[in-house]
Tab-separated table of C-alpha atoms in Angstrom:
chain	number	residue	atom	x	y	z
A	1	UNK	CA	-20.189	-2.525	-40.395
A	2	UNK	CA	-22.359	-1.867	-37.336
A	3	UNK	CA	-22.925	1.600	-36.082
A	4	UNK	CA	-22.807	0.382	-32.492
A	5	UNK	CA	-19.989	1.264	-30.310
A	6	UNK	CA	-18.991	-0.632	-27.295
A	7	UNK	CA	-19.338	1.359	-24.151
A	8	UNK	CA	-15.732	0.802	-23.080
A	9	UNK	CA	-14.513	2.364	-26.375
A	10	UNK	CA	-15.977	5.626	-25.354
A	11	UNK	CA	-13.948	5.690	-22.402
A	12	UNK	CA	-10.566	7.888	-22.281
A	13	UNK	CA	-7.620	5.910	-20.729
A	14	UNK	CA	-6.363	8.768	-18.386
A	15	UNK	CA	-5.315	7.441	-14.995
A	16	UNK	CA	-8.262	7.787	-12.573
A	17	UNK	CA	-5.946	8.262	-9.761
A	18	UNK	CA	-4.130	10.983	-11.074
A	19	UNK	CA	-7.699	12.630	-11.825
A	20	UNK	CA	-8.474	12.180	-8.193
A	21	UNK	CA	-5.134	13.501	-7.010
A	22	UNK	CA	-5.315	16.565	-9.182
A	23	UNK	CA	-8.616	17.668	-7.827
A	24	UNK	CA	-7.807	16.763	-4.536
A	25	UNK	CA	-4.791	18.868	-4.450
A	26	UNK	CA	-6.779	21.898	-5.863
A	27	UNK	CA	-9.324	21.221	-2.987
A	28	UNK	CA	-6.745	21.265	-0.432
A	29	UNK	CA	-5.040	24.597	-1.521
A	30	UNK	CA	-8.310	26.477	-2.107
A	31	UNK	CA	-9.508	25.343	1.706
A	32	UNK	CA	-6.294	26.580	3.076
A	33	UNK	CA	-4.844	23.205	4.204
A	34	UNK	CA	-1.030	22.861	3.932
A	35	UNK	CA	0.522	20.602	1.327
A	36	UNK	CA	0.917	17.911	4.129
A	37	UNK	CA	-3.018	17.318	4.075
A	38	UNK	CA	-2.586	16.567	0.289
A	39	UNK	CA	0.212	14.269	0.764
A	40	UNK	CA	-1.503	12.290	3.580
A	41	UNK	CA	-4.623	11.694	1.412
A	42	UNK	CA	-3.374	11.254	-2.142
A	43	UNK	CA	-2.811	7.526	-1.706
A	44	UNK	CA	-4.368	4.671	0.204
A	45	UNK	CA	-3.154	3.780	3.664
A	46	UNK	CA	-3.321	0.052	2.692
A	47	UNK	CA	-3.331	-1.709	-0.608
A	48	UNK	CA	-3.450	-5.458	-1.008
A	49	UNK	CA	-3.083	-7.166	-4.275
A	50	UNK	CA	-3.808	-10.974	-4.411
A	51	UNK	CA	-3.745	-14.020	-6.716
A	52	UNK	CA	-6.645	-16.170	-6.365
A	53	UNK	CA	-6.703	-19.754	-7.648
A	54	UNK	CA	-10.119	-21.203	-8.827
A	55	UNK	CA	-10.703	-24.626	-10.300
A	56	UNK	CA	-13.026	-24.096	-13.343
A	57	UNK	CA	-15.988	-26.416	-14.236
A	58	UNK	CA	-13.680	-28.139	-16.759
A	59	UNK	CA	-11.113	-29.302	-14.104
A	60	UNK	CA	-8.437	-26.662	-14.970
A	61	UNK	CA	-7.067	-24.104	-12.379
A	62	UNK	CA	-6.999	-20.522	-13.219
A	63	UNK	CA	-5.657	-17.582	-11.491
A	64	UNK	CA	-7.397	-14.204	-11.024
A	65	UNK	CA	-5.898	-10.847	-9.857
A	66	UNK	CA	-7.764	-9.293	-7.048
A	67	UNK	CA	-7.337	-5.980	-5.241
A	68	UNK	CA	-8.391	-4.047	-1.834
A	69	UNK	CA	-7.601	-0.534	-1.316
A	70	UNK	CA	-8.292	0.872	1.997
A	71	UNK	CA	-7.770	4.747	1.757
A	72	UNK	CA	-8.191	6.207	5.454
A	73	UNK	CA	-9.684	4.948	8.628
A	74	UNK	CA	-9.199	7.917	10.758
A	75	UNK	CA	-13.061	8.386	11.161
A	76	UNK	CA	-14.197	4.705	11.341
A	77	UNK	CA	-13.956	1.379	9.510
A	78	UNK	CA	-13.344	1.646	5.882
A	79	UNK	CA	-16.348	0.827	3.284
A	80	UNK	CA	-16.524	0.274	-0.174
A	81	UNK	CA	-17.701	-2.024	-2.946
A	82	UNK	CA	-16.174	-5.077	-4.841
A	83	UNK	CA	-16.356	-4.730	-8.654
A	84	UNK	CA	-15.674	-7.729	-11.185
A	85	UNK	CA	-14.620	-6.194	-14.304
A	86	UNK	CA	-11.983	-7.261	-17.087
A	87	UNK	CA	-10.422	-3.834	-16.929
A	88	UNK	CA	-10.188	-3.291	-13.200
A	89	UNK	CA	-6.660	-1.830	-12.543
A	90	UNK	CA	-4.886	-1.044	-9.058
A	91	UNK	CA	-4.927	2.514	-10.093
A	92	UNK	CA	-8.533	2.404	-10.459
A	93	UNK	CA	-9.276	0.864	-7.348
A	94	UNK	CA	-6.903	3.058	-5.326
A	95	UNK	CA	-8.708	6.157	-6.910
A	96	UNK	CA	-12.191	4.634	-6.204
A	97	UNK	CA	-11.103	4.206	-2.422
A	98	UNK	CA	-10.268	7.909	-2.316
A	99	UNK	CA	-13.490	8.865	-3.875
A	100	UNK	CA	-15.191	6.662	-1.272
A	101	UNK	CA	-13.350	8.546	1.692
A	102	UNK	CA	-14.741	11.790	0.339
A	103	UNK	CA	-18.288	10.404	0.090
A	104	UNK	CA	-18.403	9.436	3.461
A	105	UNK	CA	-16.989	12.757	4.503
A	106	UNK	CA	-19.648	14.607	2.575
A	107	UNK	CA	-22.559	12.562	3.989
A	108	UNK	CA	-21.004	12.746	7.518
A	109	UNK	CA	-20.898	8.882	7.868
A	110	UNK	CA	-18.609	7.361	10.360
A	111	UNK	CA	-16.502	5.447	7.561
A	112	UNK	CA	-13.362	5.627	5.573
A	113	UNK	CA	-13.149	4.777	2.145
A	114	UNK	CA	-12.250	1.397	0.486
A	115	UNK	CA	-12.628	-0.496	-2.790
A	116	UNK	CA	-11.999	-3.753	-4.073
A	117	UNK	CA	-11.939	-5.492	-7.518
A	118	UNK	CA	-11.175	-8.731	-9.451
A	119	UNK	CA	-10.071	-8.813	-12.961
A	120	UNK	CA	-12.653	-10.991	-14.619
A	121	UNK	CA	-15.510	-11.067	-16.986
A	122	UNK	CA	-18.485	-12.501	-15.448
A	123	UNK	CA	-20.193	-13.224	-18.617
A	124	UNK	CA	-17.657	-15.742	-19.269
A	125	UNK	CA	-18.257	-17.764	-15.772
A	126	UNK	CA	-20.766	-20.214	-14.779
A	127	UNK	CA	-22.684	-19.499	-11.744
A	128	UNK	CA	-20.576	-22.224	-9.693
A	129	UNK	CA	-17.141	-20.629	-11.006
A	130	UNK	CA	-18.707	-17.266	-9.842
A	131	UNK	CA	-19.292	-18.453	-6.478
A	132	UNK	CA	-15.814	-20.184	-6.134
A	133	UNK	CA	-14.279	-16.735	-7.217
A	134	UNK	CA	-16.325	-14.879	-4.609
A	135	UNK	CA	-15.353	-17.176	-1.904
A	136	UNK	CA	-11.590	-16.996	-3.039
A	137	UNK	CA	-11.520	-13.456	-2.758
A	138	UNK	CA	-12.814	-13.377	0.797
A	139	UNK	CA	-10.187	-15.887	1.867
A	140	UNK	CA	-7.827	-13.964	0.538
A	141	UNK	CA	-8.540	-10.650	2.196
A	142	UNK	CA	-9.988	-11.807	5.228
A	143	UNK	CA	-7.352	-10.654	7.554
A	144	UNK	CA	-8.016	-6.904	6.621
A	145	UNK	CA	-11.754	-6.903	6.265
A	146	UNK	CA	-14.551	-7.271	8.732
A	147	UNK	CA	-17.550	-5.404	10.429
A	148	UNK	CA	-15.189	-3.151	12.607
A	149	UNK	CA	-12.166	-3.091	9.997
A	150	UNK	CA	-13.489	-2.822	6.438
A	151	UNK	CA	-16.921	-3.415	5.035
A	152	UNK	CA	-17.605	-4.488	1.283
A	153	UNK	CA	-20.732	-4.004	-0.811
A	154	UNK	CA	-21.710	-4.598	-4.315
A	155	UNK	CA	-20.399	-2.704	-7.207
A	156	UNK	CA	-20.069	-3.180	-11.086
A	157	UNK	CA	-20.993	-6.771	-11.961
A	158	UNK	CA	-21.540	-7.920	-8.506
A	159	UNK	CA	-24.972	-8.375	-6.675
A	160	UNK	CA	-26.748	-9.568	-3.706
A	161	UNK	CA	-26.035	-13.072	-4.602
A	162	UNK	CA	-22.110	-12.603	-4.724
A	163	UNK	CA	-22.588	-10.619	-1.115
A	164	UNK	CA	-24.208	-13.711	0.240
A	165	UNK	CA	-21.547	-16.240	-0.829
A	166	UNK	CA	-18.954	-13.934	0.575
A	167	UNK	CA	-20.795	-13.426	3.722
A	168	UNK	CA	-20.934	-17.250	4.132
A	169	UNK	CA	-17.324	-17.594	3.240
A	170	UNK	CA	-16.397	-15.012	6.159
A	171	UNK	CA	-18.521	-16.682	8.586
A	172	UNK	CA	-17.067	-19.920	7.960
A	173	UNK	CA	-13.514	-18.445	8.375
A	174	UNK	CA	-14.553	-16.499	11.465
A	175	UNK	CA	-16.737	-19.442	12.876
A	176	UNK	CA	-19.544	-17.001	14.052
A	177	UNK	CA	-22.534	-15.111	12.221
A	178	UNK	CA	-21.428	-11.546	11.480
A	179	UNK	CA	-23.880	-9.839	8.876
A	180	UNK	CA	-22.262	-6.599	9.410
A	181	UNK	CA	-19.278	-7.811	7.547
A	182	UNK	CA	-20.817	-7.082	4.097
A	183	UNK	CA	-23.726	-4.822	2.886
A	184	UNK	CA	-26.017	-5.279	-0.291
A	185	UNK	CA	-27.043	-8.741	0.920
A	186	UNK	CA	-30.499	-10.421	0.295
A	187	UNK	CA	-33.002	-9.317	2.926
A	188	UNK	CA	-33.310	-12.848	4.486
A	189	UNK	CA	-29.540	-12.666	5.414
A	190	UNK	CA	-29.780	-9.074	7.071
A	191	UNK	CA	-30.029	-6.945	3.681
A	192	UNK	CA	-31.796	-3.681	4.102
A	193	UNK	CA	-35.024	-2.796	2.198
A	194	UNK	CA	-33.964	0.079	-0.406
A	195	UNK	CA	-30.558	-0.899	-0.875
A	196	UNK	CA	-30.859	-2.043	-4.355
A	197	UNK	CA	-32.313	1.121	-5.500
A	198	UNK	CA	-30.295	3.433	-3.235
A	199	UNK	CA	-27.948	5.009	-5.627
A	200	UNK	CA	-30.585	5.525	-8.146
A	201	UNK	CA	-32.851	7.281	-5.597
A	202	UNK	CA	-29.758	9.258	-4.358
A	203	UNK	CA	-29.355	10.560	-7.877
A	204	UNK	CA	-32.995	11.163	-8.422
A	205	UNK	CA	-33.065	13.407	-5.207
A	206	UNK	CA	-29.850	15.215	-6.256
A	207	UNK	CA	-31.372	16.206	-9.613
A	208	UNK	CA	-34.774	17.112	-8.105
A	209	UNK	CA	-32.681	19.514	-5.839
A	210	UNK	CA	-30.827	20.919	-8.743
A	211	UNK	CA	-33.858	21.542	-10.749
A	212	UNK	CA	-35.499	23.398	-7.770
A	213	UNK	CA	-32.474	25.568	-7.509
A	214	UNK	CA	-32.245	26.335	-11.200
A	215	UNK	CA	-36.285	26.516	-11.297
A	216	UNK	CA	-36.732	23.850	-13.950
A	217	UNK	CA	-39.536	21.568	-13.559
A	218	UNK	CA	-39.082	17.993	-13.576
A	219	UNK	CA	-42.458	17.496	-15.653
A	220	UNK	CA	-41.191	17.291	-19.437
A	221	UNK	CA	-37.264	17.423	-18.670
A	222	UNK	CA	-35.414	15.683	-21.309
A	223	UNK	CA	-32.771	13.443	-20.051
A	224	UNK	CA	-30.068	10.924	-21.425
A	225	UNK	CA	-28.941	8.004	-19.347
A	226	UNK	CA	-25.690	6.243	-20.413
A	227	UNK	CA	-25.823	2.991	-18.581
A	228	UNK	CA	-28.990	0.922	-18.294
A	229	UNK	CA	-27.837	-1.463	-15.456
A	230	UNK	CA	-29.138	-1.396	-11.841
A	231	UNK	CA	-28.399	2.449	-11.557
A	232	UNK	CA	-29.385	3.618	-14.936
A	233	UNK	CA	-32.525	1.311	-15.436
A	234	UNK	CA	-34.035	2.218	-11.854
A	235	UNK	CA	-33.245	5.850	-12.306
A	236	UNK	CA	-34.896	5.935	-15.874
A	237	UNK	CA	-38.156	4.327	-14.475
A	238	UNK	CA	-38.245	6.890	-11.563
A	239	UNK	CA	-37.693	9.983	-14.060
A	240	UNK	CA	-40.534	8.251	-16.538
A	241	UNK	CA	-43.017	7.932	-13.577
A	242	UNK	CA	-42.394	11.635	-12.414
A	243	UNK	CA	-43.143	12.981	-16.033
A	244	UNK	CA	-39.601	13.711	-17.285
A	245	UNK	CA	-38.851	12.635	-20.838
A	246	UNK	CA	-35.916	9.884	-20.950
A	247	UNK	CA	-35.289	10.804	-24.509
A	248	UNK	CA	-31.895	8.444	-24.497
A	249	UNK	CA	-30.452	5.482	-22.821
A	250	UNK	CA	-27.389	3.659	-23.660
A	251	UNK	CA	-26.202	-0.210	-22.778
A	252	UNK	CA	-22.788	-1.848	-23.354
A	253	UNK	CA	-23.381	-1.874	-27.190
A	254	UNK	CA	-25.224	1.133	-28.130
A	255	UNK	CA	-27.778	3.723	-27.538
A	256	UNK	CA	-31.538	4.643	-28.342
A	257	UNK	CA	-32.916	8.071	-28.780
A	258	UNK	CA	-36.289	9.408	-29.303
A	259	UNK	CA	-36.702	13.186	-28.718
A	260	UNK	CA	-40.484	12.417	-27.792
A	261	UNK	CA	-39.454	10.167	-24.994
A	262	UNK	CA	-38.782	6.441	-24.945
A	263	UNK	CA	-41.081	3.743	-23.842
A	264	UNK	CA	-39.129	2.869	-20.516
A	265	UNK	CA	-41.585	0.186	-19.133
A	266	UNK	CA	-41.074	-1.639	-22.270
A	267	UNK	CA	-37.285	-1.330	-22.532
A	268	UNK	CA	-37.046	-2.560	-18.965
A	269	UNK	CA	-39.248	-5.599	-19.892
A	270	UNK	CA	-36.940	-6.576	-22.821
A	271	UNK	CA	-33.360	-5.789	-21.402
A	272	UNK	CA	-31.235	-8.955	-20.536
A	273	UNK	CA	-29.623	-9.558	-17.172
A	274	UNK	CA	-26.658	-7.506	-18.127
A	275	UNK	CA	-28.791	-4.481	-18.939
A	276	UNK	CA	-28.515	-4.681	-22.648
A	277	UNK	CA	-31.480	-3.884	-24.950
A	278	UNK	CA	-29.991	-1.837	-27.929
A	279	UNK	CA	-29.267	-5.071	-29.554
A	280	UNK	CA	-33.033	-5.744	-30.166
A	281	UNK	CA	-33.220	-2.538	-32.531
A	282	UNK	CA	-31.807	-2.022	-35.959
A	283	UNK	CA	-31.862	1.833	-35.739
A	284	UNK	CA	-29.585	2.273	-32.761
A	285	UNK	CA	-26.793	4.924	-32.051
A	286	UNK	CA	-23.207	4.484	-31.000
A	287	UNK	CA	-22.326	5.158	-27.404
A	288	UNK	CA	-20.143	8.062	-28.516
A	289	UNK	CA	-23.251	9.560	-30.591
A	290	UNK	CA	-25.728	9.195	-27.686
A	291	UNK	CA	-23.739	11.620	-25.169
A	292	UNK	CA	-23.728	14.010	-27.816
A	293	UNK	CA	-27.695	14.354	-28.565
A	294	UNK	CA	-29.699	17.258	-27.449
A	295	UNK	CA	-31.125	16.998	-23.838
A	296	UNK	CA	-31.531	18.942	-20.794
A	297	UNK	CA	-29.647	16.620	-18.505
A	298	UNK	CA	-27.062	14.144	-19.275
A	299	UNK	CA	-26.429	11.250	-16.689
A	300	UNK	CA	-23.296	9.165	-17.331
A	301	UNK	CA	-24.259	5.883	-15.121
A	302	UNK	CA	-21.714	3.181	-16.305
A	303	UNK	CA	-18.222	3.812	-16.351
A	304	UNK	CA	-15.347	6.364	-16.065
A	305	UNK	CA	-13.854	8.762	-18.297
A	306	UNK	CA	-16.633	8.795	-20.969
A	307	UNK	CA	-16.914	12.711	-20.934
A	308	UNK	CA	-13.563	14.076	-21.955
A	309	UNK	CA	-11.928	16.886	-24.023
A	310	UNK	CA	-12.288	14.983	-27.147
A	311	UNK	CA	-16.218	15.346	-27.083
A	312	UNK	CA	-17.014	17.579	-24.267
A	313	UNK	CA	-17.506	20.637	-26.719
A	314	UNK	CA	-20.072	18.563	-28.448
A	315	UNK	CA	-22.502	17.938	-25.572
A	316	UNK	CA	-25.868	19.572	-25.872
A	317	UNK	CA	-27.093	19.724	-22.267
A	318	UNK	CA	-27.700	21.926	-19.447
A	319	UNK	CA	-26.752	19.764	-16.764
A	320	UNK	CA	-24.476	16.789	-16.222
A	321	UNK	CA	-25.230	14.421	-13.031
A	322	UNK	CA	-22.242	11.983	-12.500
A	323	UNK	CA	-24.193	8.776	-11.694
A	324	UNK	CA	-21.088	6.627	-12.440
A	325	UNK	CA	-17.534	7.042	-10.499
A	326	UNK	CA	-15.271	9.537	-12.378
A	327	UNK	CA	-17.251	9.741	-15.802
A	328	UNK	CA	-15.882	13.276	-16.594
A	329	UNK	CA	-12.102	14.250	-16.903
A	330	UNK	CA	-10.508	16.881	-15.250
A	331	UNK	CA	-10.046	18.801	-18.577
A	332	UNK	CA	-13.746	18.309	-19.472
A	333	UNK	CA	-14.861	19.926	-16.034
A	334	UNK	CA	-12.994	23.203	-16.892
A	335	UNK	CA	-14.551	23.292	-20.240
A	336	UNK	CA	-18.019	22.429	-18.906
A	337	UNK	CA	-17.573	25.671	-16.476
A	338	UNK	CA	-16.771	27.588	-19.546
A	339	UNK	CA	-20.025	26.529	-21.378
A	340	UNK	CA	-22.114	27.244	-18.248
A	341	UNK	CA	-22.982	23.451	-17.888
A	342	UNK	CA	-23.582	22.668	-14.050
A	343	UNK	CA	-21.709	19.282	-13.347
A	344	UNK	CA	-23.014	17.578	-10.114
A	345	UNK	CA	-20.114	15.272	-8.984
A	346	UNK	CA	-20.160	11.726	-8.477
A	347	UNK	CA	-18.988	11.803	-4.648
A	348	UNK	CA	-22.210	13.658	-4.063
A	349	UNK	CA	-24.605	12.532	-6.707
A	350	UNK	CA	-24.195	8.519	-6.322
A	351	UNK	CA	-23.616	8.765	-2.572
A	352	UNK	CA	-27.207	6.880	-1.860
A	353	UNK	CA	-25.504	3.484	-2.061
A	354	UNK	CA	-23.172	4.052	0.664
A	355	UNK	CA	-25.568	6.089	2.811
A	356	UNK	CA	-28.227	2.928	2.581
A	357	UNK	CA	-25.151	0.408	2.944
A	358	UNK	CA	-24.452	2.344	6.356
A	359	UNK	CA	-28.076	2.170	7.052
A	360	UNK	CA	-27.964	-1.748	6.871
A	361	UNK	CA	-24.789	-1.915	8.891
A	362	UNK	CA	-26.689	0.009	11.399
A	363	UNK	CA	-29.574	-2.543	11.370
A	364	UNK	CA	-27.201	-5.576	11.459
A	365	UNK	CA	-25.618	-4.103	14.507
A	366	UNK	CA	-28.832	-3.328	16.187
A	367	UNK	CA	-30.593	-6.666	15.158
A	368	UNK	CA	-33.696	-4.394	14.328
A	369	UNK	CA	-34.944	-3.621	10.811
A	370	UNK	CA	-36.356	-0.704	9.309
A	371	UNK	CA	-39.263	-0.198	6.876
A	372	UNK	CA	-38.679	0.797	3.272
A	373	UNK	CA	-40.359	3.997	3.781
A	374	UNK	CA	-38.077	4.842	6.676
A	375	UNK	CA	-34.959	4.114	4.967
A	376	UNK	CA	-36.136	6.410	1.834
A	377	UNK	CA	-36.873	9.001	4.447
A	378	UNK	CA	-33.487	8.932	5.959
A	379	UNK	CA	-31.608	8.694	2.748
A	380	UNK	CA	-33.607	11.825	1.236
A	381	UNK	CA	-32.697	13.810	4.522
A	382	UNK	CA	-28.883	12.757	4.031
A	383	UNK	CA	-29.102	13.556	0.497
A	384	UNK	CA	-30.456	17.001	0.886
A	385	UNK	CA	-28.194	18.124	3.646
A	386	UNK	CA	-25.145	16.776	1.597
A	387	UNK	CA	-26.251	18.813	-1.293
A	388	UNK	CA	-26.948	22.016	0.556
A	389	UNK	CA	-23.479	21.938	2.256
A	390	UNK	CA	-21.833	21.373	-0.929
A	391	UNK	CA	-23.759	24.172	-2.550
A	392	UNK	CA	-22.779	26.447	0.283
A	393	UNK	CA	-19.089	25.556	0.257
A	394	UNK	CA	-19.139	26.044	-3.657
A	395	UNK	CA	-20.540	29.811	-3.052
A	396	UNK	CA	-18.375	30.279	0.118
A	397	UNK	CA	-15.089	29.647	-2.179
A	398	UNK	CA	-16.218	30.387	-5.404
A	399	UNK	CA	-15.420	27.171	-6.943
A	400	UNK	CA	-17.556	24.598	-9.093
A	401	UNK	CA	-19.428	21.730	-7.290
A	402	UNK	CA	-16.816	19.344	-8.094
A	403	UNK	CA	-14.140	21.257	-5.985
A	404	UNK	CA	-16.807	22.297	-3.377
A	405	UNK	CA	-17.557	18.477	-3.011
A	406	UNK	CA	-14.032	17.463	-2.440
A	407	UNK	CA	-13.361	20.519	0.226
A	408	UNK	CA	-16.503	18.988	2.037
A	409	UNK	CA	-15.176	15.405	1.766
A	410	UNK	CA	-11.748	16.475	3.053
A	411	UNK	CA	-12.735	18.432	6.122
A	412	UNK	CA	-13.845	15.387	8.013
A	413	UNK	CA	-11.006	13.148	7.303
A	414	UNK	CA	-8.492	15.868	7.817
A	415	UNK	CA	-9.910	16.824	11.280
A	416	UNK	CA	-10.242	13.041	12.567
A	417	UNK	CA	-6.356	12.541	11.303
A	418	UNK	CA	-5.353	15.648	13.100
A	419	UNK	CA	-7.183	14.735	16.301
A	420	UNK	CA	-5.556	11.135	16.207
A	421	UNK	CA	-2.129	12.692	15.877
A	422	UNK	CA	-1.392	11.423	12.406
A	423	UNK	CA	-0.885	14.843	10.615
A	424	UNK	CA	-0.476	18.223	12.117
A	425	UNK	CA	-1.621	21.632	10.561
């Protein structure tokens, strides 16, 4: 019997849409908006469910379920990633679209939120099957997306190559070159320098600001990162290079922990294309156990619902940074408050991805491309401004950073919707 626990098994099955709505309602009430604002924002304005027919390599035809949610477009076109995962649900996609709207409000981007997904396991698909599925998704949603309507991007188990296939399919449908249709593309197709690492750097800048606020040095800071994919692995390397001790990491099948700090460059060299490295070690922990090991900072960087009422009392950290979307349940947030553990919410901490996606879209529209140094400088400015606004709101309303981030996110959407005549208050 192995001691490894698959990452998905640490997840609680609460409805993420309900989680989004519960905190949204609290933020609306605290900030003094009428209930009509909550009713207007609690669900996406549009939701499309599609069936995608794909011919597999063996000649058989297989149907895949896909989704696209557009939460609100009062401030501009909607924006949001596309995830390929076997446990994608309609409720999850709707919640993620709402969170993206709030992210865009917090970071003052001219977007509303969207999200897409396909129920599939990319590990069981060949490259040609994955390409056909990617193109099939674009054909299925092509009438509601576009550079001035809804701009997709990578998300869980999607990457720049998938974005390239989707861009090419959209160009064929519309019969003109449209690089601004999608972000997270390869550089040669109009992608932005710094996009692949943007989410990780945004989390890093947020952590640095929290440490500065709390007067905690980064040097020697003990960090556990659950998730070793694109976000978690880049973040681990950045922290390692700054002198922090990454004492724990976890991938899909297990976790590694060393109180003296792990050899991050070695683990990065050994991990496979899915971010798995724990299978190379006999002495590995379960995903449940790694969350509960002693550290200064815990960073869930994989899936939602991994910190919940069943395990929150056993956490041994001072700070939780939500690099994943929705990793902490509503009940757990209250218990973290009671324990004095600082929680930096996902819609603030992981907004680096959408910020640099916005930069990519701007570059596509201008036909002028920026240096990586300029992208990084502007990302850091956006993250700092957003963090300070949320922190100020937290103090003004005497609420935690999670509720404060929702209040900040609501403000711009509500005002734009009011000015358009969609709601009145």
